[in-house]
Short mmCIF file of C-alpha atoms and ligand atoms in Angstrom, two decimals:
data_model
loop_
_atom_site.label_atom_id
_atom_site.label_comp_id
_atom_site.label_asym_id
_atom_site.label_seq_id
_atom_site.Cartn_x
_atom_site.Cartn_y
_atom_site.Cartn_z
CA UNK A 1 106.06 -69.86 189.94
CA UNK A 2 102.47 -69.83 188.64
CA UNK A 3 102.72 -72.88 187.14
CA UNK A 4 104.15 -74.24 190.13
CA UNK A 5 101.34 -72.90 192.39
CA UNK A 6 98.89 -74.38 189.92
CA UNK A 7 100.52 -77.78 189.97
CA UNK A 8 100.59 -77.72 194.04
CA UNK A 9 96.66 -76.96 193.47
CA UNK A 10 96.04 -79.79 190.98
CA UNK A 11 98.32 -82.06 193.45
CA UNK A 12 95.76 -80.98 196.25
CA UNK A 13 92.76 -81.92 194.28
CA UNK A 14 93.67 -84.93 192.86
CA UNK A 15 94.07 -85.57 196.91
CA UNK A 16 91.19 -84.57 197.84
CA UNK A 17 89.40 -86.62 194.98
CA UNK A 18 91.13 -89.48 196.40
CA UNK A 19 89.77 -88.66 200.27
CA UNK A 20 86.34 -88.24 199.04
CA UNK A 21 86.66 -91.77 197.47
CA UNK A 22 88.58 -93.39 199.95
CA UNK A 23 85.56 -91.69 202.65
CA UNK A 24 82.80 -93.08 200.31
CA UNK A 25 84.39 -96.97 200.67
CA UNK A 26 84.81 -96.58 204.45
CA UNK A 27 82.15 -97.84 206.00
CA UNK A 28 82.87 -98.41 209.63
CA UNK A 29 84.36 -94.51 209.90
CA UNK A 30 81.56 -93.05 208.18
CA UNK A 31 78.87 -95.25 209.54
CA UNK A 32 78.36 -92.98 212.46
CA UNK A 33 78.37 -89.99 210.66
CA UNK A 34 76.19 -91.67 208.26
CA UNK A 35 77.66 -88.70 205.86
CA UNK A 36 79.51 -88.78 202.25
CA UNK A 37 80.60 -85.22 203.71
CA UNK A 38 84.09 -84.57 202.00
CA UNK A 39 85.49 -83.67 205.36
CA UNK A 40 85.15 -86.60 206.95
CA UNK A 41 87.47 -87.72 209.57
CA UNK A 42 88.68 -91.06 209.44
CA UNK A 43 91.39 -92.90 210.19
CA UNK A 44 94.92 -91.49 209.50
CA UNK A 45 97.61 -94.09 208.90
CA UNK A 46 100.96 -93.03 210.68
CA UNK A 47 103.94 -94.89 209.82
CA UNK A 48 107.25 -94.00 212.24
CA UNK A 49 110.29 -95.83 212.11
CA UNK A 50 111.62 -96.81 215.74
CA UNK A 51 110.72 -96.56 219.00
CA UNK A 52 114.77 -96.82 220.06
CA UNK A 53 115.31 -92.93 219.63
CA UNK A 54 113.51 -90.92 221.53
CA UNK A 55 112.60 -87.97 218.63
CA UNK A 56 110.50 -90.81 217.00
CA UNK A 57 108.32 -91.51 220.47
CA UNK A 58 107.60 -87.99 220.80
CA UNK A 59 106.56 -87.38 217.23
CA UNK A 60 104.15 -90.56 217.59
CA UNK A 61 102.73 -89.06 220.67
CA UNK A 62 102.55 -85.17 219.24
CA UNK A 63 100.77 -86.60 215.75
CA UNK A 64 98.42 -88.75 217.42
CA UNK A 65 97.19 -86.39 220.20
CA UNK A 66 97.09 -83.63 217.61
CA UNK A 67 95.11 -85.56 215.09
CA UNK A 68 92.50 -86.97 217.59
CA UNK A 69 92.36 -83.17 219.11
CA UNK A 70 90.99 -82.63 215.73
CA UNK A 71 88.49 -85.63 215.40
CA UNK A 72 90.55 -87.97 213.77
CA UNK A 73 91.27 -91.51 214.47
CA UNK A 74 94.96 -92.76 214.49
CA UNK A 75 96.74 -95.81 213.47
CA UNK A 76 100.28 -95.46 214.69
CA UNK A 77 102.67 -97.77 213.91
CA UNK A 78 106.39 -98.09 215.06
CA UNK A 79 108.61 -100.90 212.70
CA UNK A 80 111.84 -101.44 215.09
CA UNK A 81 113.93 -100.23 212.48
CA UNK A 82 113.04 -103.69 210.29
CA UNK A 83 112.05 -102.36 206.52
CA UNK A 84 110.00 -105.18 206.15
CA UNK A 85 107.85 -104.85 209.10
CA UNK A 86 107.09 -101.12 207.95
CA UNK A 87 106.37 -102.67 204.19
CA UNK A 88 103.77 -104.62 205.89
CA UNK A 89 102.71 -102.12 208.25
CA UNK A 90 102.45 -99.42 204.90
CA UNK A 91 100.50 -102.34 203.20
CA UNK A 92 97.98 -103.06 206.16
CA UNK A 93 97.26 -98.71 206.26
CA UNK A 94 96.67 -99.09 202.82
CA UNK A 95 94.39 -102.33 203.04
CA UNK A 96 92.30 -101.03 205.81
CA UNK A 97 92.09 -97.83 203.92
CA UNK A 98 93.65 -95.46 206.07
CA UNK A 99 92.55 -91.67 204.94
CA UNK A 100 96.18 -90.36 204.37
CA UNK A 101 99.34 -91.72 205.08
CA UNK A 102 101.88 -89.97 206.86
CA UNK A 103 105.34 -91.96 206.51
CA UNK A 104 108.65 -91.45 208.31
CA UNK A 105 110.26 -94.16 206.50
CA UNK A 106 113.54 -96.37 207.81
CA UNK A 107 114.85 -96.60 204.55
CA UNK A 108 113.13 -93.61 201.88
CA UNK A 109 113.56 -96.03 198.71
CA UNK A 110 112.01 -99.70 200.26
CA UNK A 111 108.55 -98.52 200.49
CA UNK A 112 107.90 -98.10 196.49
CA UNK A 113 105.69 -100.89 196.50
CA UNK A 114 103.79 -100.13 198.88
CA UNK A 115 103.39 -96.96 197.88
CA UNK A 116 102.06 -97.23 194.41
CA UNK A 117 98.88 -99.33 196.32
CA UNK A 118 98.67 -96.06 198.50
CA UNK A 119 98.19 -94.11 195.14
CA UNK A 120 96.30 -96.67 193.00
CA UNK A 121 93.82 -97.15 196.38
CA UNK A 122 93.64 -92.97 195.85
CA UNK A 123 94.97 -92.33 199.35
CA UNK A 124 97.48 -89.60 199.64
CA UNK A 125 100.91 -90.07 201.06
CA UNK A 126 103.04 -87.40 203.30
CA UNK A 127 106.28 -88.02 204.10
CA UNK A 128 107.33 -87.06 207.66
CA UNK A 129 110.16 -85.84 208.60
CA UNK A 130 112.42 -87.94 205.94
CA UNK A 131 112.04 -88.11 202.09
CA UNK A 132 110.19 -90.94 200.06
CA UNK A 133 112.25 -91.54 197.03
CA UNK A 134 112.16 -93.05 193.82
CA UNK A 135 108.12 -92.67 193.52
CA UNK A 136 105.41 -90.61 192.40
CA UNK A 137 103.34 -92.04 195.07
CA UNK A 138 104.00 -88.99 197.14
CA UNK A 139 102.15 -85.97 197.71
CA UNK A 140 103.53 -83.72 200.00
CA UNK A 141 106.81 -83.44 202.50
CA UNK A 142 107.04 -81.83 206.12
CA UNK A 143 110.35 -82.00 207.37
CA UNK A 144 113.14 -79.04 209.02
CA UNK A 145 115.54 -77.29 206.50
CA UNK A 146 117.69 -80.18 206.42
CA UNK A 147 120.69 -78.20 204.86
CA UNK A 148 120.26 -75.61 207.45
CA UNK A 149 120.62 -78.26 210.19
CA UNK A 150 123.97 -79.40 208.71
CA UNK A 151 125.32 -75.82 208.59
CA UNK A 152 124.59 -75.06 211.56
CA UNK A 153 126.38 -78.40 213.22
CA UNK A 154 129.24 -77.07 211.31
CA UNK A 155 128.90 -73.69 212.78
CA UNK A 156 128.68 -74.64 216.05
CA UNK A 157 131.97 -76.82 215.62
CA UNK A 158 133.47 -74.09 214.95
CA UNK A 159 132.29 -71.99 217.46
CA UNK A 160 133.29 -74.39 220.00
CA UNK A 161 137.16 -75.12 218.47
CA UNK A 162 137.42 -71.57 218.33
CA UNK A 163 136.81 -71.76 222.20
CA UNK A 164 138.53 -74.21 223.00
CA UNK A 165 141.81 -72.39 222.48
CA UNK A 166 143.16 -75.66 220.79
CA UNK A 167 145.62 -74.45 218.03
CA UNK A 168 145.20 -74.74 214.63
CA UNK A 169 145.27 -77.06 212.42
CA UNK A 170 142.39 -78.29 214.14
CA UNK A 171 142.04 -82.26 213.79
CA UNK A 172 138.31 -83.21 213.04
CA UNK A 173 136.76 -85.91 212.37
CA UNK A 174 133.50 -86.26 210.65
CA UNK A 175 130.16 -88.81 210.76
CA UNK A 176 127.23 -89.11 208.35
CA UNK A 177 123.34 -90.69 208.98
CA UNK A 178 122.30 -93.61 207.48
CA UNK A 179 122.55 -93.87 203.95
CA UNK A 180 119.30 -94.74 203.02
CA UNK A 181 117.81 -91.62 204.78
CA UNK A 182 117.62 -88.66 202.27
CA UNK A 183 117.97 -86.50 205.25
CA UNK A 184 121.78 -87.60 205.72
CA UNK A 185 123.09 -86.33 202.62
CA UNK A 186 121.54 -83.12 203.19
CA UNK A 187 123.25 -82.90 206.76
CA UNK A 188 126.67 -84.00 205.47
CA UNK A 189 126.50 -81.43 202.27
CA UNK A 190 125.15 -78.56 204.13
CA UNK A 191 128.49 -79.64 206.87
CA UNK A 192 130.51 -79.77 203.80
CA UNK A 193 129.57 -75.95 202.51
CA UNK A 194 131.00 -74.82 205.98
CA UNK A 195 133.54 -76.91 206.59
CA UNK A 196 135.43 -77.71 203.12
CA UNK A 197 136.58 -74.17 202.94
CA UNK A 198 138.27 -74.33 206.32
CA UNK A 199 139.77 -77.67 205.09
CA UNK A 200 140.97 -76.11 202.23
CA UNK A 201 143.05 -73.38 203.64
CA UNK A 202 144.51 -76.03 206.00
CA UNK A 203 142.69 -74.41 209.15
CA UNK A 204 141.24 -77.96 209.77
CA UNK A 205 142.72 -81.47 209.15
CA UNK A 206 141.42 -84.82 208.78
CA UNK A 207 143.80 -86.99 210.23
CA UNK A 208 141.59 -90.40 209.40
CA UNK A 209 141.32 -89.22 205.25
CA UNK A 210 138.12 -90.43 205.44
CA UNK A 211 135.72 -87.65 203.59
CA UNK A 212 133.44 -89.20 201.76
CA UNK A 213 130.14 -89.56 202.38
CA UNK A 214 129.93 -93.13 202.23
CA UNK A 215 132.70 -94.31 203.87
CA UNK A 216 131.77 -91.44 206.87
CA UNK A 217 127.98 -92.76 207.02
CA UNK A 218 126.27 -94.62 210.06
CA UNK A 219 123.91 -97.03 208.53
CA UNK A 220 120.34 -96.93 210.31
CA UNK A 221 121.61 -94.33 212.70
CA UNK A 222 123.25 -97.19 215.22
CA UNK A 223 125.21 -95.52 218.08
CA UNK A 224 127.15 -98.54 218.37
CA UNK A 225 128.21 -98.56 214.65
CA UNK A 226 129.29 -94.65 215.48
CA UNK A 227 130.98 -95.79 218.85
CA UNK A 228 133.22 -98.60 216.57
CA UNK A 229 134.05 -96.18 213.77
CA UNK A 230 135.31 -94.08 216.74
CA UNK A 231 137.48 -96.17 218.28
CA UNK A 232 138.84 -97.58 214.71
CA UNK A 233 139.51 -93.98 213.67
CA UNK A 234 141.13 -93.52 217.36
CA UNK A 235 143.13 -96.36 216.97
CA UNK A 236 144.46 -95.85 213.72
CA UNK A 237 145.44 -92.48 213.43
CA UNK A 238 145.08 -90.64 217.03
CA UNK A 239 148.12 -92.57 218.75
CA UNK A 240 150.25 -88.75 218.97
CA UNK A 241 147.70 -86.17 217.87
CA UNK A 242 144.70 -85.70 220.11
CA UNK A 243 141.29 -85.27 218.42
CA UNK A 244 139.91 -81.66 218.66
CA UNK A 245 136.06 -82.09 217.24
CA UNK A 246 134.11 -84.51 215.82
CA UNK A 247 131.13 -83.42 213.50
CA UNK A 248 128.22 -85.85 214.64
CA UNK A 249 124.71 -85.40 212.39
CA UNK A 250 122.42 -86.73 215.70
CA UNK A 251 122.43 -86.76 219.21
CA UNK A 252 122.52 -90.94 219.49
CA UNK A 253 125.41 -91.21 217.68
CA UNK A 254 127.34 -88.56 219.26
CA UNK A 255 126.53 -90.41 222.74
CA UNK A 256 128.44 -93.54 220.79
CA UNK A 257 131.41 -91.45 219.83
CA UNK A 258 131.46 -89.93 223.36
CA UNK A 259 131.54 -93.31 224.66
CA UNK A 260 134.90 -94.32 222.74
CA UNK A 261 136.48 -91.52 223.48
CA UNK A 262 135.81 -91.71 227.05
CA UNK A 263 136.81 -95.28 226.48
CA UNK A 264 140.03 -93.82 225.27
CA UNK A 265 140.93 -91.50 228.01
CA UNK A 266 139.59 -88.48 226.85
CA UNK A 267 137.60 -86.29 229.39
CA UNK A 268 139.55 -87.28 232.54
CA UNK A 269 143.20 -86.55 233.42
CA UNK A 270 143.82 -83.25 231.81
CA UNK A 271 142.50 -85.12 228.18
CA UNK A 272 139.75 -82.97 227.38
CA UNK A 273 136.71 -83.95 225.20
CA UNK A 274 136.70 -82.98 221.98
CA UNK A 275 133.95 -80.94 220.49
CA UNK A 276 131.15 -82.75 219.40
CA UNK A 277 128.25 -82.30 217.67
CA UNK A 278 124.63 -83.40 217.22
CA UNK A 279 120.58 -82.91 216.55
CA UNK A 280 117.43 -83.64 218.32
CA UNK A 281 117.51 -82.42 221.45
CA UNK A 282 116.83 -85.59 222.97
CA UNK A 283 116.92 -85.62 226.81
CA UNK A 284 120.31 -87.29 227.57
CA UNK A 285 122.11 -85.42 225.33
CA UNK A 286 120.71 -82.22 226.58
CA UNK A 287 122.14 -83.33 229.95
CA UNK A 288 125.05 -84.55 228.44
CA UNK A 289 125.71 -80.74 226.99
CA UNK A 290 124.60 -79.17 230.51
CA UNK A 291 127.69 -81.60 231.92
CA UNK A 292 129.54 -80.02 229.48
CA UNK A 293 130.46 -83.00 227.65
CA UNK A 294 128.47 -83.03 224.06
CA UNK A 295 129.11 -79.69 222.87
CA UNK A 296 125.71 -78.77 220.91
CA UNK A 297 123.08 -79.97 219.33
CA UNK A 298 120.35 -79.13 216.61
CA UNK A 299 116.66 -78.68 218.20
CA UNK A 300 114.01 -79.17 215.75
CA UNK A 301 110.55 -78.89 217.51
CA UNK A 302 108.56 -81.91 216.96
CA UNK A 303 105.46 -80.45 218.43
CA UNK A 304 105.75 -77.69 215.62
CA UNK A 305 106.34 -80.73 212.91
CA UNK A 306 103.11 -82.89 214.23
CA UNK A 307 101.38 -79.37 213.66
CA UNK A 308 102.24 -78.74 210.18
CA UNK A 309 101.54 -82.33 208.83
CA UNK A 310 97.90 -81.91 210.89
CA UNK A 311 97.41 -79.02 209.62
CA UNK A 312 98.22 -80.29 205.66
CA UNK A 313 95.72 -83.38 206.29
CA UNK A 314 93.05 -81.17 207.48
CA UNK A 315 93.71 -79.12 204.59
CA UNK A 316 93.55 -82.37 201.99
CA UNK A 317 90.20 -83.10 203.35
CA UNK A 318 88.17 -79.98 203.83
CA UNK A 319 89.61 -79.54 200.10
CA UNK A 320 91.83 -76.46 200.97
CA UNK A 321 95.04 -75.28 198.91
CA UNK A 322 97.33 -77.47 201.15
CA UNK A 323 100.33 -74.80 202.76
CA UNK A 324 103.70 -75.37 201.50
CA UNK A 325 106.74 -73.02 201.23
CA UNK A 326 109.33 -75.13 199.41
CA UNK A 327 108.42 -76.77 195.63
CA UNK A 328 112.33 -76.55 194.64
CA UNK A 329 114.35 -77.98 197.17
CA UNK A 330 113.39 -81.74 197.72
CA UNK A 331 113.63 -83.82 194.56
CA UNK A 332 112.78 -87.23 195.31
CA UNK A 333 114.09 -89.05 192.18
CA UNK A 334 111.07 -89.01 190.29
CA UNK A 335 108.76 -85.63 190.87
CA UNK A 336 109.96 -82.36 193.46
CA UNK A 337 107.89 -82.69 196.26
CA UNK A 338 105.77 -79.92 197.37
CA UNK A 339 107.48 -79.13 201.09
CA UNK A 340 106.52 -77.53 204.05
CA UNK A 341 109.78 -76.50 206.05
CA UNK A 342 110.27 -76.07 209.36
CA UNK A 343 113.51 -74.06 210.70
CA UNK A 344 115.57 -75.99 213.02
CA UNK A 345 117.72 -74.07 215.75
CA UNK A 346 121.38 -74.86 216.80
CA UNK A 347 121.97 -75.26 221.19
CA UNK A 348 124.78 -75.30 223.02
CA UNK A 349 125.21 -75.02 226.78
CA UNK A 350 124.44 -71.28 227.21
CA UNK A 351 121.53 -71.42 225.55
CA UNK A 352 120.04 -74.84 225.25
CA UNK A 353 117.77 -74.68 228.63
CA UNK A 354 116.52 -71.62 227.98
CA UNK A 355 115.31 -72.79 224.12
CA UNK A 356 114.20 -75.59 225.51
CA UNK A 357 112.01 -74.62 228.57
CA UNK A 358 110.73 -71.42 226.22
CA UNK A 359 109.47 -74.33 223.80
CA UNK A 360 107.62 -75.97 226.67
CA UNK A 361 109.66 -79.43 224.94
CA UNK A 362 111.08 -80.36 228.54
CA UNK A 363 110.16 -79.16 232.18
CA UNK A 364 113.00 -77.91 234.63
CA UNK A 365 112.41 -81.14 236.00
CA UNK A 366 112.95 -83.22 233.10
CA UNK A 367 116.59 -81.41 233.28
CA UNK A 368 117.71 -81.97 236.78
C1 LIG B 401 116.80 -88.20 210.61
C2 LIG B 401 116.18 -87.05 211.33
C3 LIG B 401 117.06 -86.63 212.47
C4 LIG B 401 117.40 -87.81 213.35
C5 LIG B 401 117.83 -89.03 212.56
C6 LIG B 401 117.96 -90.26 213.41
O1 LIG B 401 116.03 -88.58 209.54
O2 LIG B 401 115.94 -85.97 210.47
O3 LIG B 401 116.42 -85.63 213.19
O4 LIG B 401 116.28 -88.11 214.15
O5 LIG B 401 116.93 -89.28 211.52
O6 LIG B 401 116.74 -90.66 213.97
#
């Protein structure tokens, strides 16, 4: 543990030798303070994936206001879900010699190269939200307990099977994130913890057969690929059995899968929706729930998120021990990234307004 603290420490300074050279070399942030100060506030570099999901918009917004609240200027950048618009977008933070980085990558392992210039340039990296893999180039992590999340979609399935009154064997079916995002094999295992043991004893059936993580996985998070995979599964092996729940890691793609199985008949004439899953909290899914269609989903406060990352980059530049509470869990490939975690918070519909408005994250308006 002590060595652990020290090497968070040594990680810090080596950061914070890197802001004060990065500040030095700056010369149209610093001109006006016409300081070599080591907190000085430049320009943070904000990488974000995608403009298409809502989460991503409101993380943008939350980091940017937060960071100019604090005297920083922002470079925010969204990449349309194209790796190698990010590449170049990483690359350009790095040439203009962005202060930190703070990276919500599309895919965790593409941005290696870019990376190492990050590093060799002495500017510290965060990853936001999802994991950089596969590189050293990476100083710290803020993200949600990402196993947690997956348990508790698990739990809430079921909670809401148990409700349902739909005898057992219970026929699931089960979806996975993209691949290339750390953060979906975390969902699927912590799922998997919950849900194999029900499997096991026969309390749950897969009626598809398809379990594995690959084969289950959406890449890039497409509700369309989700909505296909449905209706394939449907198809092929719902033609007697109805389909009782269907695990779903985020909020888009359980609007796909709720789209084929309206598609299918389910939710009209006595067929009732199975109960689905998801994560975010974004707005039409939280209507979707309060129409009692999507059964839950996993709200992870991006306000709260946007906080903790401003609060670690303030913390790299006025050469403070940076706050983490996780040096264990998230092992990128190369070096165990020193974490701060945020606890995320399962919603279905008896509670999800009252989260939500209590978080201040929607207005009764935004609801009607
Ligand atoms: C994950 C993230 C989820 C969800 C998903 C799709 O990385 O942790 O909250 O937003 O991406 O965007």
């Amino acid at each position: 543990m002590e060595h652990t603290v020290r090497r968070i420490i040594a990680v810090a300074a080596v950061g914070l030798l890197a802001v004060g050279l990065s500040a030095c070399g700056r010369q149209t942030d610093d001109a006006s303070s016409g300081s070599k100060a080591a907190n000085v506030k430049g320009t943070i570099g904000v990488a974000m994936p995608t403009k298409t999901s809502e989460r991503w918009i409101k993380d943008g917004d939350y980091i940017k206001q937060q960071l100019e609240a604090a005297g920083y200027k922002v470079n925010l950048q969204y990449a349309n879900d194209d790796i190698p618009t990010q590449v170049t977008q990483v690359n350009d933070m790095v040439t203009k010699q962005n202060q930190v980085l703070v990276v919500a990558s599309i895919d965790g392992t593409a941005l290696k190269g870019a990376l190492k210039e990050a590093k060799d340039a002495g500017i510290p990296v965060i990853a936001y939200d999802r994991l950089l893999r596969d590189t050293d180039a990476v100083d710290y992590y803020t993200t949600f307990d990402n196993l947690k999340v997956g348990k508790l979609q698990a739990e809430s399935l079921l909670a809401g099977l148990e409700a349902s009154g739909a005898p057992k064997p219970w026929n699931v079916e089960l979806f996975a994130g993209s691949p290339d995002d750390n953060n979906a094999t975390f969902f699927f295992n912590g799922a998997m913890q919950v849900l194999q043991p029900k499997i096991d004893a026969g309390d749950i059936k897969i009626a598809s057969g398809e379990t594995n993580f690959k084969t289950v996985a959406t890449l890039r998070w497409d509700a369309a690929v989700a909505k296909k995979r449905m209706e394939n599964v449907l198809t092929k092996s719902y033609s007697k059995a109805d389909v009782n729940g269907v695990l779903s890691p985020y909020d888009g793609l359980s609007r796909g899968i709720i789209a084929a199985l309206k598609g299918s008949g389910y939710g009209s004439g006595g067929k009732k929706l199975p109960v689905v899953t998801g994560q975010d909290a974004e707005l039409e899914s939280v209507k979707s729930i309060l129409a009692g269609e999507q059964y839950s989903t996993v709200f992870k406060n991006t306000r709260d998120l946007a906080q903790a990352t401003v609060t670690m980059i303030t913390e790299i530049a006025g050469k403070k021990t940076v706050t983490v509470n996780d040096t264990e869990s998230y092992d990128n490939g190369v070096k165990k990234v020193p974490t701060q975690l945020l606890d995320p918070v399962a919603a279905d519909k008896s509670n999800v307004k009252d989260i939500l408005l209590k978080a201040k994250y929607y207005t009764e308006a935004d609801l009607k």
